[in-house]
Amino acid sequence: MTDQSQTARAFTVESRDVLRISLPMMIAYLSTPLAGLIATGVIAQLGDENLVGGVALASVVFDVMFTTFNFLRAATTGFTAQAVGAGSKLDENRMLASGLIIALVSGLLLLLVQGPLGAFSLGVLGAEGAVAEAAAIYFHWRIWSAPLVLFNFVAFGWIIGRGEAMWSMILQTLLNVLNAGISYYSVMRLGWGVEGVAIAALVAEGATALLGGILILVKTDRLAWELPGLKSFQRSFSVNGDMMIRSFALLIGLSFFTRQSGTLGIDILAANTILLRYYFFGVAFLDGVATAAEQLAGKAVGARYRPAFDQVIRLTTIWGLVFAVIVSLAFMLSAGWVIDVLAPTGNVAALAHAYLPYMLALPILGVIAFQMDGVYIGATWSRQMRNLMVASLATYILTWAVLQPLFGNHGLWMALLVFQSARSIAFRLMLPRLADRTFG
């Protein structure tokens, strides 16, 4: 929390400030699922379903692992934006240093326990035979990227917190383009198979970390560097711990949807997966606005300037709703041919079309949740964010317990909509009280 005695630093927030951050981040976020699709497609070209299954299973392990540590990016964004608002280079560098230390130590610990971690994770996922062998090969190579990935989380968070969205877009695009390009070359030209895809991710993370490190050295004030003290680490661990629980709750909510889809039959699982993965492309646009809310809200909190904070809320609400409507309309216009292309059978395509209206409603009902995530991250209201996310998850599970037995897959989709709506409503209702307390 910012020092209450600090003098307010006035600044204005306009639509161009929101779009200056949102638009580059939308491009950056869109490149991530595309890179994943390319890597999967390259392995699929080898014509061995065991290799595809192995990479898919091992990728789940890393998705869970790295999503768990994504709090490093979020917390660094909030701390940095507040330091920028307060005009404190010392605080900015101090919190950056604490984030980098936590990231590198955590990454090295993951390397130390990679043997039992890999065996346990793949065992939980039920990997067997040739699939387990492919998954183990991928895990063996990919795990070495862990310190680099966590370093990049902090570097991305620091750059976003400074409001330099173009550099963040460059880093994210570099990461994804290298990953996709090296995956193709190493598998299709060099014949490295599963190792090639894993090595591509490792090299891409390393190149991105190198550029991120150069940016840190060039853009930081070297005279303002000092080792973070105990207080800085305590603040980092407190906020990071809360955000880790929040990330777990969100991950559980989405994983639960997939798990329950599977209990309703393989065709429904396939149809729901197609709709949800298609939705995640649209999420890039909502995440872009959320990123703008992170930086600008954090800057306003650091500056102790309530008018700017209120303007951030107003403008990110307007632009969030604009992009949510655009995303839903784009889904409605394109979903027909996208579903027909992705669906493996006519029955799966028919089911996906039947449940499409729920997916079209997700951006509209969830946009405030994305915006509020950004505001709470920027303001580092981590404890409240944690509590509200857990409460929203509980509401989701209770709704599912009532609706799915009554309405089947319709009930499961209704519960997911309730999850998004509960997050939007709860976070927005808590906002005025937190803002009053923060700004005095």
Coordinates of C-alpha atoms in Angstrom, one line a residue:
M1 CA 0.0 0.0 0.0
T2 CA 1.2 3.5 -0.8
D3 CA 2.3 5.9 1.9
Q4 CA -0.8 7.8 3.0
S5 CA 1.2 11.0 3.6
Q6 CA 2.6 11.2 0.1
T7 CA 1.6 14.3 -1.9
A8 CA -0.6 13.6 -4.9
R9 CA 1.0 13.7 -8.3
A10 CA -1.7 14.9 -10.7
F11 CA -1.9 13.4 -14.2
T12 CA -4.7 12.9 -16.8
V13 CA -5.9 9.6 -18.4
E14 CA -7.5 9.7 -21.8
S15 CA -8.8 7.0 -24.3
R16 CA -5.5 7.2 -26.2
D17 CA -3.6 6.1 -23.0
V18 CA -5.9 3.1 -22.7
L19 CA -5.5 2.2 -26.3
R20 CA -1.7 2.8 -26.4
I21 CA -1.4 -0.1 -24.0
S22 CA -4.4 -2.2 -25.0
L23 CA -3.8 -2.5 -28.7
P24 CA -0.1 -3.8 -28.6
M25 CA -1.0 -6.2 -25.8
M26 CA -3.9 -7.6 -27.8
I27 CA -1.4 -8.4 -30.6
A28 CA 1.0 -9.9 -28.2
Y29 CA -1.6 -12.1 -26.5
L30 CA -3.0 -13.3 -29.8
S31 CA 0.3 -14.7 -30.9
T32 CA 0.5 -17.1 -27.9
P33 CA -2.3 -19.5 -28.8
L34 CA -1.2 -19.3 -32.5
A35 CA 2.3 -20.5 -31.5
G36 CA 0.8 -23.4 -29.5
L37 CA -1.3 -24.4 -32.4
I38 CA 1.7 -24.4 -34.8
A39 CA 3.8 -26.5 -32.4
T40 CA 1.0 -29.0 -32.0
G41 CA 0.4 -29.1 -35.8
V42 CA 4.1 -29.7 -36.5
I43 CA 4.2 -32.8 -34.2
A44 CA 0.9 -34.0 -35.8
Q45 CA 2.6 -34.0 -39.2
L46 CA 4.8 -36.9 -38.0
G47 CA 1.7 -39.0 -38.1
D48 CA 2.2 -40.6 -34.6
E49 CA -0.7 -40.0 -32.2
N50 CA 1.5 -41.2 -29.3
L51 CA 3.8 -38.2 -29.9
V52 CA 0.9 -35.8 -30.1
G53 CA -0.6 -37.3 -26.9
G54 CA 2.8 -37.2 -25.1
V55 CA 3.4 -33.5 -25.9
A56 CA -0.1 -32.6 -25.0
L57 CA 0.2 -34.3 -21.6
A58 CA 3.6 -32.8 -20.8
S59 CA 2.3 -29.4 -21.9
V60 CA -0.5 -29.6 -19.3
V61 CA 2.2 -30.0 -16.6
F62 CA 4.0 -26.9 -17.7
D63 CA 0.7 -25.0 -18.2
V64 CA -0.2 -25.7 -14.6
M65 CA 3.3 -25.0 -13.3
F66 CA 3.8 -21.7 -15.1
T67 CA 0.3 -20.5 -14.5
T68 CA 0.9 -21.1 -10.8
F69 CA 3.9 -18.8 -11.0
N70 CA 2.2 -16.1 -13.2
F71 CA 1.7 -14.1 -10.0
L72 CA 5.3 -12.9 -10.5
R73 CA 4.2 -11.0 -13.6
A74 CA 1.1 -9.6 -12.0
A75 CA 2.7 -8.5 -8.8
T76 CA 5.7 -6.9 -10.6
T77 CA 3.3 -5.0 -12.8
G78 CA 1.4 -3.6 -9.8
F79 CA 4.6 -2.7 -7.8
T80 CA 6.2 -1.1 -10.8
A81 CA 3.2 1.0 -11.9
Q82 CA 2.8 2.3 -8.4
A83 CA 6.5 3.2 -8.2
V84 CA 6.1 5.0 -11.6
G85 CA 3.1 6.9 -10.3
A86 CA 5.0 7.9 -7.1
G87 CA 8.0 8.9 -9.2
S88 CA 10.3 6.6 -7.2
K89 CA 13.1 5.0 -9.2
L90 CA 14.4 3.5 -6.0
D91 CA 11.1 1.7 -5.2
E92 CA 10.8 0.5 -8.9
N93 CA 14.3 -1.0 -8.9
R94 CA 14.0 -2.5 -5.4
M95 CA 10.7 -4.3 -6.2
L96 CA 12.2 -5.4 -9.6
A97 CA 15.2 -6.9 -7.9
S98 CA 13.1 -8.8 -5.3
G99 CA 10.9 -10.2 -8.1
L100 CA 14.0 -11.3 -10.1
I101 CA 15.5 -13.0 -7.0
I102 CA 12.3 -14.8 -6.2
A103 CA 11.9 -15.9 -9.9
L104 CA 15.5 -17.2 -10.2
V105 CA 15.5 -19.0 -6.9
S106 CA 12.1 -20.6 -7.7
G107 CA 13.3 -21.6 -11.1
L108 CA 16.5 -23.3 -9.7
L109 CA 14.4 -25.1 -7.1
L110 CA 12.2 -26.5 -10.0
L111 CA 15.4 -27.8 -11.7
L112 CA 16.6 -29.4 -8.5
V113 CA 13.3 -31.4 -8.0
Q114 CA 12.7 -32.1 -11.7
G115 CA 13.1 -35.9 -11.4
P116 CA 10.3 -36.5 -8.8
L117 CA 8.3 -33.6 -10.1
G118 CA 8.2 -35.1 -13.6
A119 CA 7.4 -38.6 -12.4
F120 CA 4.7 -37.5 -10.1
S121 CA 3.0 -35.1 -12.6
L122 CA 3.0 -37.5 -15.5
G123 CA 1.8 -40.3 -13.2
V124 CA -1.1 -38.2 -12.0
L125 CA -2.1 -37.6 -15.7
G126 CA -2.0 -41.3 -16.3
A127 CA 0.7 -41.4 -19.0
E128 CA 1.5 -44.9 -20.1
G129 CA 3.5 -46.7 -22.8
A130 CA 4.7 -44.7 -25.8
V131 CA 2.7 -41.7 -24.7
A132 CA 4.5 -41.6 -21.4
E133 CA 7.9 -42.0 -23.2
A134 CA 7.2 -39.0 -25.4
A135 CA 5.9 -36.9 -22.5
A136 CA 9.0 -37.7 -20.5
I137 CA 11.3 -36.6 -23.3
Y138 CA 9.5 -33.4 -23.7
F139 CA 9.5 -32.8 -19.9
H140 CA 13.3 -33.5 -19.7
W141 CA 14.1 -30.8 -22.2
R142 CA 11.4 -28.2 -21.4
I143 CA 12.0 -28.1 -17.6
W144 CA 15.4 -26.4 -18.2
S145 CA 13.5 -23.3 -19.4
A146 CA 11.9 -22.9 -15.9
P147 CA 14.3 -20.2 -14.6
L148 CA 14.1 -18.4 -18.0
V149 CA 10.3 -18.5 -18.0
L150 CA 10.0 -17.0 -14.5
F151 CA 12.6 -14.4 -15.3
N152 CA 10.6 -13.4 -18.3
F153 CA 7.4 -13.2 -16.1
V154 CA 9.1 -10.5 -14.0
A155 CA 10.6 -8.7 -17.0
F156 CA 7.2 -8.6 -18.7
G157 CA 5.6 -7.3 -15.6
W158 CA 8.2 -4.6 -15.1
I159 CA 7.9 -3.4 -18.7
I160 CA 4.0 -3.4 -18.6
G161 CA 4.2 -1.6 -15.2
R162 CA 6.2 1.1 -16.8
G163 CA 3.6 1.5 -19.5
E164 CA 5.9 0.4 -22.4
A165 CA 3.4 -1.8 -24.1
M166 CA 5.3 -1.8 -27.4
W167 CA 8.4 -3.4 -25.8
S168 CA 6.1 -5.9 -24.2
M169 CA 4.6 -6.7 -27.5
I170 CA 8.0 -7.1 -29.1
L171 CA 9.2 -9.5 -26.4
Q172 CA 6.0 -11.6 -26.5
T173 CA 6.0 -11.7 -30.3
L174 CA 9.7 -12.6 -30.3
L175 CA 9.1 -15.4 -27.9
N176 CA 6.2 -16.9 -29.9
V177 CA 7.7 -16.4 -33.4
L178 CA 10.9 -18.1 -32.3
N179 CA 9.0 -20.9 -30.6
A180 CA 6.9 -21.6 -33.7
G181 CA 9.8 -21.1 -36.2
I182 CA 12.3 -23.3 -34.4
S183 CA 9.6 -25.9 -33.7
Y184 CA 9.0 -26.2 -37.5
Y185 CA 12.6 -26.2 -38.5
S186 CA 13.9 -28.7 -35.8
V187 CA 11.1 -31.2 -36.4
M188 CA 10.4 -31.0 -40.1
R189 CA 14.0 -30.2 -41.3
L190 CA 16.3 -31.7 -38.7
G191 CA 14.0 -34.6 -37.7
W192 CA 14.4 -34.0 -33.9
G193 CA 10.8 -35.0 -33.1
V194 CA 9.5 -34.3 -29.6
E195 CA 12.9 -33.0 -28.5
G196 CA 12.8 -30.4 -31.3
V197 CA 9.5 -28.8 -30.0
A198 CA 10.8 -28.8 -26.4
I199 CA 14.2 -27.3 -27.4
A200 CA 12.4 -24.7 -29.5
A201 CA 10.6 -23.5 -26.3
L202 CA 13.8 -23.5 -24.4
V203 CA 15.7 -21.4 -27.0
A204 CA 12.8 -19.0 -27.4
E205 CA 12.6 -18.4 -23.7
G206 CA 16.4 -17.9 -23.5
A207 CA 16.5 -15.4 -26.4
T208 CA 13.6 -13.5 -24.8
A209 CA 15.2 -13.4 -21.4
L210 CA 18.4 -12.1 -23.0
L211 CA 16.6 -9.2 -24.6
G212 CA 14.6 -8.6 -21.4
G213 CA 17.8 -8.5 -19.4
I214 CA 19.3 -6.0 -21.9
L215 CA 16.2 -3.8 -21.6
I216 CA 16.5 -3.9 -17.8
L217 CA 20.1 -2.8 -17.9
V218 CA 19.5 0.0 -20.4
K219 CA 16.3 1.4 -18.9
T220 CA 16.9 1.3 -15.2
D221 CA 18.7 4.0 -13.3
R222 CA 21.9 2.4 -12.1
L223 CA 22.4 5.0 -9.4
A224 CA 19.0 4.0 -7.9
W225 CA 19.9 0.3 -7.5
E226 CA 20.2 -1.3 -4.1
L227 CA 19.5 -4.8 -2.8
P228 CA 16.0 -5.2 -1.5
G229 CA 15.6 -5.4 2.2
L230 CA 13.5 -7.6 4.4
K231 CA 10.5 -5.3 4.1
S232 CA 10.5 -5.5 0.3
F233 CA 10.7 -9.3 0.3
Q234 CA 7.9 -9.5 2.9
R235 CA 5.7 -7.3 0.7
S236 CA 6.5 -9.3 -2.4
F237 CA 5.8 -12.7 -0.7
S238 CA 2.5 -11.4 0.8
V239 CA 1.2 -10.1 -2.5
N240 CA 2.6 -13.0 -4.6
G241 CA 1.1 -15.6 -2.2
D242 CA -2.3 -14.0 -2.5
M243 CA -2.1 -13.9 -6.3
M244 CA -0.9 -17.5 -6.5
I245 CA -4.0 -18.6 -4.6
R246 CA -6.1 -16.5 -7.0
S247 CA -4.4 -18.1 -10.0
F248 CA -5.1 -21.5 -8.5
A249 CA -8.8 -20.7 -8.1
L250 CA -9.1 -19.5 -11.7
L251 CA -7.2 -22.6 -13.0
I252 CA -9.4 -24.9 -10.9
G253 CA -12.5 -23.3 -12.3
L254 CA -11.5 -23.8 -16.0
S255 CA -10.1 -27.3 -15.4
F256 CA -13.3 -28.2 -13.6
F257 CA -15.3 -27.2 -16.6
T258 CA -13.2 -29.5 -18.8
R259 CA -13.4 -32.4 -16.4
Q260 CA -17.2 -32.2 -16.0
S261 CA -17.5 -32.0 -19.8
G262 CA -15.8 -35.4 -20.0
T263 CA -18.3 -36.9 -17.7
L264 CA -21.1 -36.0 -20.2
G265 CA -19.5 -38.0 -23.1
I266 CA -16.6 -37.7 -25.6
D267 CA -18.7 -35.8 -28.1
I268 CA -19.7 -33.1 -25.6
L269 CA -16.1 -32.9 -24.3
A270 CA -14.9 -32.3 -27.9
A271 CA -17.6 -29.7 -28.6
N272 CA -17.0 -27.8 -25.3
T273 CA -13.2 -27.9 -25.9
I274 CA -13.6 -26.4 -29.4
L275 CA -15.9 -23.6 -28.0
L276 CA -13.6 -22.8 -25.1
R277 CA -10.4 -22.8 -27.1
Y278 CA -12.0 -20.5 -29.6
Y279 CA -13.1 -18.2 -26.8
F280 CA -9.5 -18.0 -25.6
F281 CA -8.6 -16.3 -28.8
G282 CA -11.2 -13.6 -27.9
V283 CA -9.7 -13.4 -24.4
A284 CA -6.7 -11.7 -25.9
F285 CA -8.7 -8.5 -26.6
L286 CA -10.2 -8.5 -23.1
D287 CA -6.7 -9.1 -21.6
G288 CA -5.4 -6.1 -23.5
V289 CA -7.9 -3.8 -21.8
A290 CA -7.1 -5.5 -18.5
T291 CA -3.4 -4.8 -19.0
A292 CA -4.1 -1.1 -19.5
A293 CA -6.2 -1.1 -16.3
E294 CA -3.2 -2.7 -14.5
Q295 CA -0.7 -0.1 -15.5
L296 CA -2.9 3.0 -15.3
A297 CA -4.7 2.1 -12.0
G298 CA -1.4 1.2 -10.4
K299 CA 0.1 4.5 -11.6
A300 CA -2.9 6.4 -10.1
V301 CA -2.5 4.5 -6.8
G302 CA 1.2 5.3 -6.7
A303 CA 0.5 8.9 -7.5
R304 CA -2.2 9.1 -4.8
Y305 CA -4.4 10.8 -7.4
R306 CA -8.1 9.7 -7.2
P307 CA -9.4 11.6 -10.2
A308 CA -7.0 9.7 -12.5
F309 CA -8.0 6.4 -10.9
D310 CA -11.7 7.2 -11.4
Q311 CA -11.0 8.0 -15.1
V312 CA -9.2 4.7 -15.5
I313 CA -12.2 2.9 -14.3
R314 CA -14.6 4.8 -16.6
L315 CA -12.5 4.5 -19.7
T316 CA -11.5 0.8 -19.3
T317 CA -15.1 0.0 -18.7
I318 CA -16.2 1.7 -21.9
W319 CA -13.4 0.2 -24.0
G320 CA -13.8 -3.2 -22.4
L321 CA -17.5 -3.3 -23.3
V322 CA -16.7 -2.1 -26.8
F323 CA -14.2 -4.9 -27.4
A324 CA -16.4 -7.4 -25.7
V325 CA -19.2 -6.6 -28.1
I326 CA -16.8 -6.8 -31.1
V327 CA -15.5 -10.2 -29.9
S328 CA -19.0 -11.6 -29.5
L329 CA -20.0 -10.3 -32.9
A330 CA -16.9 -11.8 -34.5
F331 CA -17.6 -15.1 -32.8
M332 CA -21.2 -15.1 -34.1
L333 CA -20.1 -14.3 -37.7
S334 CA -17.2 -16.7 -37.9
A335 CA -18.2 -19.6 -35.5
G336 CA -20.0 -21.5 -38.3
W337 CA -17.0 -22.3 -40.5
V338 CA -14.6 -22.4 -37.5
I339 CA -16.6 -25.1 -35.8
D340 CA -17.0 -27.0 -39.1
V341 CA -13.3 -27.0 -39.6
L342 CA -12.3 -28.0 -36.1
A343 CA -15.0 -30.5 -35.3
P344 CA -13.8 -34.1 -36.1
T345 CA -17.4 -35.4 -36.7
G346 CA -20.8 -34.0 -37.7
N347 CA -22.2 -34.8 -34.3
V348 CA -19.5 -32.8 -32.5
A349 CA -20.2 -29.9 -34.9
A350 CA -23.9 -30.0 -34.2
L351 CA -23.3 -30.0 -30.5
A352 CA -20.9 -27.1 -30.7
H353 CA -23.5 -25.1 -32.7
A354 CA -26.1 -25.9 -30.1
Y355 CA -24.1 -24.6 -27.2
L356 CA -22.6 -21.6 -29.1
P357 CA -24.9 -19.0 -27.5
Y358 CA -23.3 -19.6 -24.1
M359 CA -19.8 -18.9 -25.6
L360 CA -21.1 -15.7 -27.3
A361 CA -22.4 -14.5 -23.9
L362 CA -19.0 -15.1 -22.1
P363 CA -17.2 -11.9 -23.3
I364 CA -20.2 -9.7 -22.4
L365 CA -20.7 -11.2 -18.9
G366 CA -17.0 -11.5 -18.2
V367 CA -15.5 -8.3 -19.4
I368 CA -15.8 -6.5 -16.1
A369 CA -14.1 -9.5 -14.4
F370 CA -11.1 -9.0 -16.7
Q371 CA -11.1 -5.3 -16.1
M372 CA -11.4 -5.7 -12.3
D373 CA -8.5 -8.2 -12.4
G374 CA -6.4 -5.5 -14.0
V375 CA -7.4 -2.8 -11.5
Y376 CA -6.9 -5.0 -8.4
I377 CA -3.5 -6.2 -9.7
G378 CA -2.4 -2.6 -10.4
A379 CA -3.5 -1.5 -7.0
T380 CA -2.0 -4.6 -5.4
W381 CA -5.3 -5.3 -3.6
S382 CA -4.2 -8.9 -3.5
R383 CA -5.9 -10.1 -0.3
Q384 CA -9.3 -8.9 -1.5
M385 CA -8.6 -10.3 -4.9
R386 CA -7.8 -13.7 -3.4
N387 CA -10.9 -13.8 -1.2
L388 CA -13.3 -12.7 -3.9
M389 CA -11.9 -15.2 -6.4
V390 CA -12.3 -18.1 -4.0
A391 CA -15.9 -16.9 -3.2
S392 CA -16.7 -16.8 -6.9
L393 CA -15.3 -20.3 -7.4
A394 CA -17.4 -21.6 -4.5
T395 CA -20.5 -19.9 -6.2
Y396 CA -19.6 -21.6 -9.4
I397 CA -19.3 -25.1 -7.9
L398 CA -22.6 -24.7 -6.0
T399 CA -24.4 -23.5 -9.1
W400 CA -23.0 -26.4 -11.1
A401 CA -24.1 -28.9 -8.4
V402 CA -27.7 -27.6 -8.9
L403 CA -27.8 -27.0 -12.6
Q404 CA -25.9 -29.8 -14.3
P405 CA -28.0 -32.6 -12.8
L406 CA -31.1 -30.7 -14.0
F407 CA -30.0 -29.5 -17.4
G408 CA -26.9 -31.5 -18.4
N409 CA -24.3 -29.6 -20.5
H410 CA -26.6 -26.6 -20.6
G411 CA -26.4 -26.5 -16.8
L412 CA -22.5 -26.8 -17.0
W413 CA -22.4 -23.8 -19.3
M414 CA -24.8 -21.8 -17.1
A415 CA -22.6 -22.4 -14.2
L416 CA -19.5 -21.1 -16.1
L417 CA -21.5 -18.0 -17.0
V418 CA -22.4 -17.6 -13.3
F419 CA -18.6 -17.9 -12.4
Q420 CA -17.8 -15.0 -14.8
S421 CA -20.7 -12.9 -13.6
A422 CA -20.0 -13.5 -10.0
R423 CA -16.4 -12.3 -10.5
S424 CA -17.6 -9.2 -12.3
I425 CA -20.2 -8.3 -9.7
A426 CA -18.2 -9.1 -6.6
F427 CA -15.1 -7.3 -7.7
R428 CA -17.0 -4.2 -8.9
L429 CA -19.1 -3.9 -5.7
M430 CA -16.0 -4.0 -3.6
L431 CA -14.2 -1.4 -5.7
P432 CA -15.6 1.9 -4.2
R433 CA -14.7 0.8 -0.6
L434 CA -11.2 -0.2 -1.5
A435 CA -10.6 3.0 -3.5
D436 CA -11.9 5.2 -0.6
R437 CA -9.5 3.4 1.8
T438 CA -6.6 3.6 -0.6
F439 CA -6.9 7.3 -1.5
G440 CA -8.1 8.4 2.0

